[in-house]
Each structure stands twice: as C-alpha cells, then as structure tokens.
Amino acid sequence: MTTRSRHMALAALLFAVCCKGFAASSATWIWSPGDFEIWLSNQMQVERKERDALFMPFWRFYSHQPLVNFIKDVDLAAPEELRLTVEGKFSVMLDGRFVQGDPHHISLPSGKHVINVQVFNAASPPALYLQGATVRSDATWTVGPVPHYKPPKSAPVRAASWNFDTPDALPSRYKLATREIQAAVIQRGPRSLLVDFGQETIGFVRLKHVTGRGKVALYYGESRDEALSIETCETLDRYSVDADGDFVAAHSRAMRYVNVQLDEGMTVDDVVLMYEYLPLTQRGSFKSSDDELNRIWDVSIRTLELNTREFFLDGIKRDHWVWSGDAAQAYLMNYYSFFDGDTVKRTTWALRGADPVDMHINTILDYSLYWFIGIQDYYRYTGDVDFVKSIYPRMVTLMDFVLGRRNVDGMLEGLPGDWVFVDWAPMPKEGELSVIQLLFARSLEAMADCAALARDDERAVKYRQLAAELKDKTVAAFWDPQRQVLVNRRIGGKQDPLVTRHANMFALMFGYLTPAQAEAVKRNVLKNDAVQKITTPYMRFYELAALSESGQQDYVTAQVKDYWGGMLRDGASCFWEQYDPKQQGAERYAMYGKPFGMSLCHAWGASPVYLFGRYYLGVRPTLPGYQAYVVEPRLGGLQWIEGRVPTPHGDISVSANRTEMRVSAPAGDGVLRFMSATLPHAGGTAIRAVGPEHYEMALKGGEQYVVTYTLPGAH
Amino acid sequence: MTTRSRHMALAALLFAVCCKGFAASSATWIWSPGDFEIWLSNQMQVERKERDALFMPFWRFYSHQPLVNFIKDVDLAAPEELRLTVEGKFSVMLDGRFVQGDPHHISLPSGKHVINVQVFNAASPPALYLQGATVRSDATWTVGPVPHYKPPKSAPVRAASWNFDTPDALPSRYKLATREIQAAVIQRGPRSLLVDFGQETIGFVRLKHVTGRGKVALYYGESRDEALSIETCETLDRYSVDADGDFVAAHSRAMRYVNVQLDEGMTVDDVVLMYEYLPLTQRGSFKSSDDELNRIWDVSIRTLELNTREFFLDGIKRDHWVWSGDAAQAYLMNYYSFFDGDTVKRTTWALRGADPVDMHINTILDYSLYWFIGIQDYYRYTGDVDFVKSIYPRMVTLMDFVLGRRNVDGMLEGLPGDWVFVDWAPMPKEGELSVIQLLFARSLEAMADCAALARDDERAVKYRQLAAELKDKTVAAFWDPQRQVLVNRRIGGKQDPLVTRHANMFALMFGYLTPAQAEAVKRNVLKNDAVQKITTPYMRFYELAALSESGQQDYVTAQVKDYWGGMLRDGASCFWEQYDPKQQGAERYAMYGKPFGMSLCHAWGASPVYLFGRYYLGVRPTLPGYQAYVVEPRLGGLQWIEGRVPTPHGDISVSANRTEMRVSAPAGDGVLRFMSATLPHAGGTAIRAVGPEHYEMALKGGEQYVVTYTLPGAH
C-alpha cells in the first residue's frame, strides 16, 4: 500500500464514520442545535431530591427555541410524497408559499424546490421527522429562527439529531433503557425488606406481587448504614399502593441497598430493580500483571458507566446534575473506554445552554474554563469538526462573558456571584489564583483552535495572541525564582508565598514551563510531601496525569494502588467523591455536614480509566480523530500490560512486557515510541534510534507489529 | 388649598393609583417580568391561519424563563401558615434551607425570614400564588434566575402580576371573556346559512340545536362578498359534527358575515356568536355639532376596542399579530379612550421578547424605533415609573443592537435581513432615509429619559448626547435649502431630490425644525397637493397629528370627513387597513395580491380617537401621569365639541363652543390655553394674556370652570 492509497483509504473510512447520519437510508428526528439537550437537562436536573424536598440547581436555566424553521433545498428527478411527523404546531412552505390542507402529507413535484417547515412548541423542542422517497429529515437540513433568516456573517446552521430514527421515537419522550436485575441478598423483617443489589446501581425499585393496601417507603442507601438510617439517608420515596400485583417506583434512584418499609398487613414476594442505563459498548480495555490494578480498572469502568447517562453526571445519587469540571474529566475517561461522542456532545450543549450569558457555567469560574478545554479535547479525539462549528457561536459568547470579567491586569479572579471552586481543599481563593490563569490561557488556546476550524480567522488571531500574552504574564507573575515553584496566588499585586500542588501540576501538564522549571516543579512540589496533599479523586486526576506526562508511571502505580486500592479495601463497589484513608466506619460517608452526604459513585473517581489508557497503554492522538497518533507503552513497574484503546476507526491494540511489545491499529499514521536497553527488532520493520536508548517506529493501519526489546533498568 | 397641600394631595392620589396591587387584601399570581406576555403572545400569534394553513410569524420567538426564583423578606409578629399554588415543579427554602414535606403548606415562624420559592416550568411561565395571614404573593416580591442571585450593578427585579387574583386563576389558562350575541340577519339556503352579525365582530360561531351528522364548513367574511367567496375568503374552518345539540367552533375568528355550509341531512336552528373580548371601560368620549364626526368617533372606538385584546393587534382578521408600529399608535388612541395601561404593558413586553436580540422587532427597522417611543409615551400618560424600571434592561439591549447597526455616518439604513417599512407607499427605501433618522433621534431621547428614571445616569448622558448629535446631523443632511423641505433620503452620500410627506411631518411633530423651517414644511409639503398623498390610515395618523400640532384643525376636520367619512359612506362598520376612495365594489377588499387580503378592522384606522381627544378637546399631560397638563380646546371649524379625557386620577371634562368653554379635572396642575377675540372671563379666576388674543388660565383639581370668550375669526 502506498502512502497515497493509505491516505485515501483513511479518508474513505473517516467519511463513513463522520457521515453515517447522511448515508442512512431512513430519516431521523431533527431539531435546532442544543435545544434537545437544554430541554432534557432541565427536565433531569430539577428532579434532584434531598429526602422529601426538591433541590433545584442554583444556576440559570436556558430554554429551547420555541419557533424553529427547518429548511431544505431539493432537486427531484420525480415527484414524491412526504410524510411529516412533528413535535409542535407547524406549517409547511414550498418555494415560499404556504401549503394548504393536511400538512402531514405533502406532494412534492419534481424539479428544484425549497422546503420550509416552521414548528412552534413552547413545552419541548420543536422537532421534525420527514420521510419521502429521497427527501428525508437529517443533518443535511438547516435551521433558523424564521424562514429565510440568515444571521449576518454566519454559516447556515445545520439541524441537530441523535438516534431518534422512527416517526414514533419522539425526542420529547426520550427515556433511558431499563432491564430487570435481581437482588443479591434480601433480609426480611416484620414489615420491611432490606435489599442488597450486591453493588452500586440505579433504577426503579419493583416490588413483586404486592398484597394489601397502604403506604410503602423506600429508603435508599449507597451503603448499608445509609439505607438503615431512615432519618438521615439522602434519598427516599413514599408511595401509596392501592392495587394488587407488581408495584414499580415512579422515580429512578441510585443505591446499592434499599430499605423497603411496608404498612401493616402488606406483603411483597420479591424486590428487583428496573436497572436504568444508557446502552454503551465498552471498547477500551486494560489488563496487567497486577490483579488489584485490574480490579481498579473494572470498578472505574463501572463508576464511569453508571454516570454516563442522559449526560455525564457528577454522581448518580447526589447531585445527579451536570457539572462542567466533572464532565471534562469524564470526557477523557470516555475516550479510553466507551468512546461515546454523542454523550460528550449532549453534555457540552447542556452545560452551555443558550444566550445571553450572565453567569459562569454552574456559577463556577473554573467550570466555564474547563468547558472550552473539553471541546478542544473532543475534537482531538474524534476529529468531528462539524460539532466544533456547531457549538462555536456559543463558545464565542461565553468567552465574551469571560473576557468582560478580567481585572486591570487582564487576569481572572472571583467576582461577586462567582464561585471559585478549584478543589475541595483548604486553600485561599480570593485574588488572582495562578491555577485559574493557567486554565484561562488554555481556554484561549482552545478558542483559537476552534475559531480557526470555524473559519473565524479574525478571532483566531485575537485568541492566540491573548493566550500567548496571558501565558507569559502568568508564569512571570506566579513563579518564585528562589523556591523554584509556582505560588498559589497574588493578592493586592503581591505573591502570597503559599504553594499548592494545583497550579504546578496544570503548568506541567499544559507544557507551559521550561524544562528546568518543569524539573524543579516535579521535585519541589509534586513529589514533595511537605506540600499539602490532594484528597479528592478530582484533583488526583490531574496530579497523576501530570506525573505521568513526565514519565513517573512507577510512582503513579504506587499512588493508584494506595488510593483507589484503599477504597476497594474499604468495600467500594464504585469510586467515591472523596477519600481519606484515615477515616473509618460511617464517618467515611459524611460530607457537606450530612452523615450520608458523600457520593459513593462519583465520575471523577474513575480516572484510572484515563490514566491506564493514556499513560500505560500510552495511546493518544497527535492529529484530530487519530489521523495520526502515538503509542508509548509504559509498564509503570508492572510485569506486563495489555489492552485496547478506541479510535474513530476501530481499536488500537497494545500489549507489552519487559522484552516484547505487540501493537496493531486499524488506520492512521502511528508512531510507536519506547526505550530499550538493547537494540530492538520488529521483523523487517525499520526502527529509528532517536536518542540514547530511545526508539521510534512507524505504524501502518491494519498491520500487526511485534517488537523485541529490553526494558531499561528492569533488574 | 395651598400649592404645597395640593401637591401632597396629588402625591397621595398617585400613590393610591400606582400602588393598588400593594394594598390589596389578597394575593395575586406573580411571575418574572415579561414571561407571561412572551408566552401568551407566542401562543396567540401561531394561531393565524390563511385558509387551511397555519401562517406563523416570520420573526424570532423568545421563551419565558424556565426556572424562576421568587424571593421575599418578611418580619412576622406571629407565626403564620402559607398556602402555595404553583404553576410548575417547585421547592421552598426558608432562610437558605429546603423545606421538607408538602411544599404547598408552609409553617412560617415569627420573626425575620427569607422565603425563596424556586419554580421550574418548561411549558408555560413559572408562576406563584402564595397566601398567608399577612404574607402574600404580590409586586413586593422580587425574582431572579436562581436563589440569592443578583446581577452586578442592577436593582432587584420586582415580580410581575396582572389580575389573576385567586388560586385557581392560573395564568397559563388565561382566556378572553365571551358573551353570546345574536345575528342581525340570517339568510337560509338548502344546506347553508349566511349570517350577518350587523357589524364587524369576533368570536366563536355557535350553531344552535344541530341535528344530523356530518361536516360543517364556516367561511368567514368581513364583507358579504368575502363570506360568499368560498374559494378565496381569507379564513375558514372545517369541522365534523357527531353529536346532537349546540356546536361551538373551536377557533375564534373575525367576521361580520359567516357562511355556514352543512352536509346533506343536517339542520341548524339558529346561529349566534360567542363574542370574544377583553373587558374594557370606555372612559374617553367625544361629541360635536357634526354627526358624521360623531359617527367616525364611535366607529373608531369600535375598531380600537376590537383590536384591544390579549395585546393591541394590527387587525382582528389578518394578521391577528402584534406589530410595533401599529401598537405605538394604538397606545396613543388608548390614552384617549380606555386608558388601559395593562394592555400597553403586555404589548410592550410581547413585542420586545427577551435577549439576545438578533433582529428588529417584527424584523422592521422602524418598528424597533417606535417601540422605544411607545414606552416614553406610556410614561408621559401614566407616570408609571415602575414599568419603565422593569423594562429598561431590555430597552438597553435593543438599543445596543440598534447602535451596533449604524453606518459610518452614525445613521441607520436597512441591512440584510431588515425590513424598512415606513409605509405602504411607493417610495425608495434603500440608503439613509430621513424619516428613519428622525425616529432614531426620537428613540435616543426616549432612552435618555428612561435611563434617567432607571437611575442609569451614565447611559442617560450618552443617549442624550447621541440624540442631540443625530438631530443636528439629520436636519443638516436632509434639508434642501433651495426648496425648503426635507428630502426623503441620501444615497451614496448625496441627497436624492425626491420629497415625501413622511420625514417632513415627523420633523414637525417632534419639534426638530426651526419656526421658519416648520412654516416652510407646512406650506411646501403638508399642504402641497403636488407631493405624493398618504393613502394609509397608518401614516394619515402622523400627518394629521403634525397638522394639528401646528393649529390646522380646520383643515384636519375636512380631511377626516373626507377620508374616514368616505369609508363610512362605503359601508364600513370598522375602519380599514387602507382606503382609496377611487376604488369601487369588491376591489376595495383586495390587498397583498389576494381578493380579500385587506383588513376591514385595523387598529391604525382608529386614529380619530387620538386626534379628537388630543387636538380638539386638546388635553395632554405636560408632566408624567398628568401631574401637570394642558387643556387647549380647538373647535376645528365645528359649532361645538364636548367630551372626556381619562387620566390616572379620573377624567378631564371639556366642552367648548364659540363663546363658552367648560373644563373640570380631578387633580393635577392644569393650564387652559385658548384664543379669544375679546377679553375672556371665568368668574373670579384669573386669566393671563400671553400674547395678542392668546390667554392662559390655571386649573385646579376638583373645580368646575366656565370661561366666556369669543372665538377669533368666527364669522
């Protein structure tokens, strides 16, 4: 295969992947971009309960567009009949004239025509399903607020869709899938059943064959202690049962345990769960010579899977909300497991909402910044430029809001109404935080890249320049040349001497430091026990990623076994919101001043999925959508590792022990990078030495490579 | 009564008028300002039909806020129980903590508390009705997107309300009132009834005592010709009847005639109309020695009343939409008839919608400008500063949009997507139109006034300065010193010599011309038959107002009798969208290329209501809300006139003949201005000569004045 033919094969493959919707033989429901996600996330997020009270989000809700015009230009060889199914009141225009009579059936003459379908719906997103012989509602349609309207200087807006591919699959009736699962253990009392599903799960409790009439109370617990604490458990439901037969709870809740309390005289044969889930395919995998790490991978996958739902959630019990900082990490884990781009896109739209912007995403300054970075990450892993173009106008308006809040030094600090979160760590957050400026600079880089993709060259230049200026200014402002560290903040124009890990690990990970600075930061901060430790899996994600970026996988292995292994030893069936090995018994479950306030299934707890895939299997894209990529396996002190990393073109397969590596990839231009103490061999494939003990080898799609080498220092 | 005590009495009166809602003994439904109006206008405007097709607006629809937080600080002497009725899912916080249990009944302890009620509703505006012993939902509550959120630099936003004063009067179920009216004439055919209601009307057709099963078609006509033209009438409804008894049409339609067509074997005893209306009190009145003018007043009132509904409509048949330019005139007519401020406020919110703005109101450049002017007018007539403060943020964002569309000369011209309407008159509309710049300057003056009321001093100064600059620039750019007229436009930096009446009459009415220029314009344009005549009642409004402003009432009387009298002689029962006396028979009803396209009940046809009240009875406020006012009666060539003009404090009563005037007003500082050929007398009241034959007399609230005088030139 020549290079040229390889490129063409890849291009064809990319087309098939990206344009699946276009080539489909049937229509799909379409709507205005973001509308479905804004609407669905509103519906979901207002359902959070804290015991008997609704607990609604404390940030602004946006609305879908109530009036949407769907537009399609067609050129037909023969007349055809169109069948329309519509969510909302609607009218159809053909070539600028309203169609009289039943608008659900339209006769389209042959030749060139412009179809406008105007749909109004206040309650849920205006949506259209249109099916003819050749004309069908799909992503080739465009949308606007009104017929023929085109905002100045902007490209046509493409209709959005997902997987609602039949006329009766109305977007407004969207539900997750369910399937029945059995309890592991049921412990019966006089008027109660304590049910253990064996692991963390979520769904609708189903009481089989209820007899008697009266009240049923369901007290849910992620822990047994919680389910038994009927006065303080976080979630509960109370129902009245007035008919024999199966009773299904109206609300889906997270639990491992449910404590079912019945009125006198009622009986229940069995308790099962209608497990509620988003259908996902686990494409990424990881196995190693260390069983504990393997178990950590499995529990991480379970944790991530449970939180991958309508949107990426923070945690399935509490908050069951969409949080931008949490989601940005879930996206990265997802690229090494389910590679479910749709959930990334839905979450990105839901977090952003619509315009105008008058508060940060989730009200959190740093969460607005992660949102930009998450889009750039999505593009890197998927190469989906259509999504970037689609979301770009809302990137601009959020960035306008952010830029409007800079202080006189051009830096961001918390203004009234802003929550500066960073981490659940005791650290001062007033003034200019170094970590915030780093995230801001990174956001501006993301904006510059996305502006270029959206062909907004003017803004691309502006963002690039702002990013460069801010990067320089930030390192200059927060670098302490004596101690060779980044300090936590500047207040009143002066450095506060406190050092935290946060800014140092982000600067390292973003590559904003000189090699000398990077070495100093590793030594003086990241591997320095005197600097306050990170206690949330949330920030451990970045800490361990930063260490891995600089080749510290051996150290990371030990950290993961200690921290995530610690949760497993404490009985975790999913990973937690926070973990302090020193805490024992029920005190481990307390948070936010509530005895069971902590989430025991928190997406940010699943970061080993990302760490193992990206830094042990060592796979990452170097061009968008894995058009080019690097494989850089690292044993991290283990005897062997093996696994698969999903890409848009199929999975990259990697295995390595101390003397042999095997790699195959379906497509794209790959580079295998590794170190060897001896001269490596790969059959007839050329291996290039790039430094002492450092080698590189080109990888071609569809080939299987076996490399014989010697792991340096493996003694 | 001293001046001071009079001022105090007036202040007390104003307080009672403005604060009625506050002092009411019961609660009222509250929502976030604009939400109800945006939602209701969307619902109403998508119902327009053109025969069998929905005909939806071609401008952007906005949405209500889906999540609203209602806030109240209370300080209670004794505990009380609150009952909540809510449109939406909701939660209640007391002093920052969620209330557990049934949120419809809340126990409030004595002392100081903060109540937050968070309401979510995607389908219709989140709304709250809360009733306790002393705590009640009303305009003393504030609203925000989320608990405790206060946008930077802005005042708390007061909750909005109307007249939904009982828990079961849900805002989302709002309907106009109906009452049954009888047909004037019913002409029966074999399977049809042609029903004449005797005058233009609107409502739900009711077929009494239907027997038989089958289809019913209702062909509506504002004219008999239209109702009989079943292939071309503008509106029709088709129903299936499948039960004996009365059948009521599901849709309210405008008509004078309805042509009822029945299937074979069906019979109908009688046809009546469930007349659909907004309850209004006609406060303004006008009578004169000319019966034709009296009939013009009555038909104008009927025309305005029919179009005063959920909002001020353009016309009740077609479009049944809310148009800003039309509404701005209806507001002014309303101040001299129903004085229904609520409908002005609802219409203003509905027209504006929410943010962000990306197109002009109704897509029409001039209609954005009239919107600003309408708010200033509202404030002048009502003195309702609360409304100005409430709408002001949306004035700023619309003006930002407008300012962002100025050309290099700082002037407005039509950009892609803009409709430059001005009038249904053949005149070029490309380039810089003089009339548009005049409306723009006037809008900036309105903004300056409203900014001052909203305590936004910085913007007040800016708008004032922009207005002054634009005024000077406009007169300089469009004034033709040779011909002593304003030309219609400038294009490519050069005056186009064409002169139209439009800019000249607006400049006159706004007082933007020097006295010499004003005289020249009257002579060279307004009273010059060589300049293209105005053919729409819409622009005749401003033309006759401008002539009246300069004391040409005699001329105006003749014009009104000719034009509006012409419509009456042609059989009008309401005034029309357009009128050309030269057209005969059914051709009078054609417009927009359709045989019955023209509206025969169009709000802008009702301008005599305004002209007679403002320029004949001569009453107008000189301080907001009639704290001060002028009465300047003008006979306009008539023997006598009499009537009443509503104000916030009651009606001002005026009558005049050629030798005597009688005036009384309930409150405020009034000035009677008049001309007399002889020395006038008013019992003991002092009359001041202010020029040759010109006199002024102070008017006090509650007094009856009789002035003896001699009308100059009355020979």
mmCIF file of C-alpha atoms in Angstrom, chain A residues 8 234 271 276 288 332 341 373 512 590 601 613:
data_model
loop_
_atom_site.group_PDB
_atom_site.id
_atom_site.type_symbol
_atom_site.label_atom_id
_atom_site.label_comp_id
_atom_site.label_asym_id
_atom_site.label_seq_id
_atom_site.Cartn_x
_atom_site.Cartn_y
_atom_site.Cartn_z
ATOM 1 C CA MET A 8 -7.304 7.641 0.574
ATOM 2 C CA GLU A 234 -30.120 11.219 51.449
ATOM 3 C CA VAL A 271 -37.796 -6.975 45.199
ATOM 4 C CA GLU A 276 -31.855 2.229 34.190
ATOM 5 C CA SER A 288 -1.974 -6.153 33.751
ATOM 6 C CA LEU A 332 -11.248 11.999 28.811
ATOM 7 C CA GLY A 341 -19.041 11.048 21.345
ATOM 8 C CA ILE A 373 -10.944 22.791 27.020
ATOM 9 C CA TYR A 512 3.837 25.934 29.996
ATOM 10 C CA ALA A 590 -20.292 12.104 55.671
ATOM 11 C CA CYS A 601 -20.298 6.608 42.823
ATOM 12 C CA GLY A 613 -5.218 4.024 28.671
#
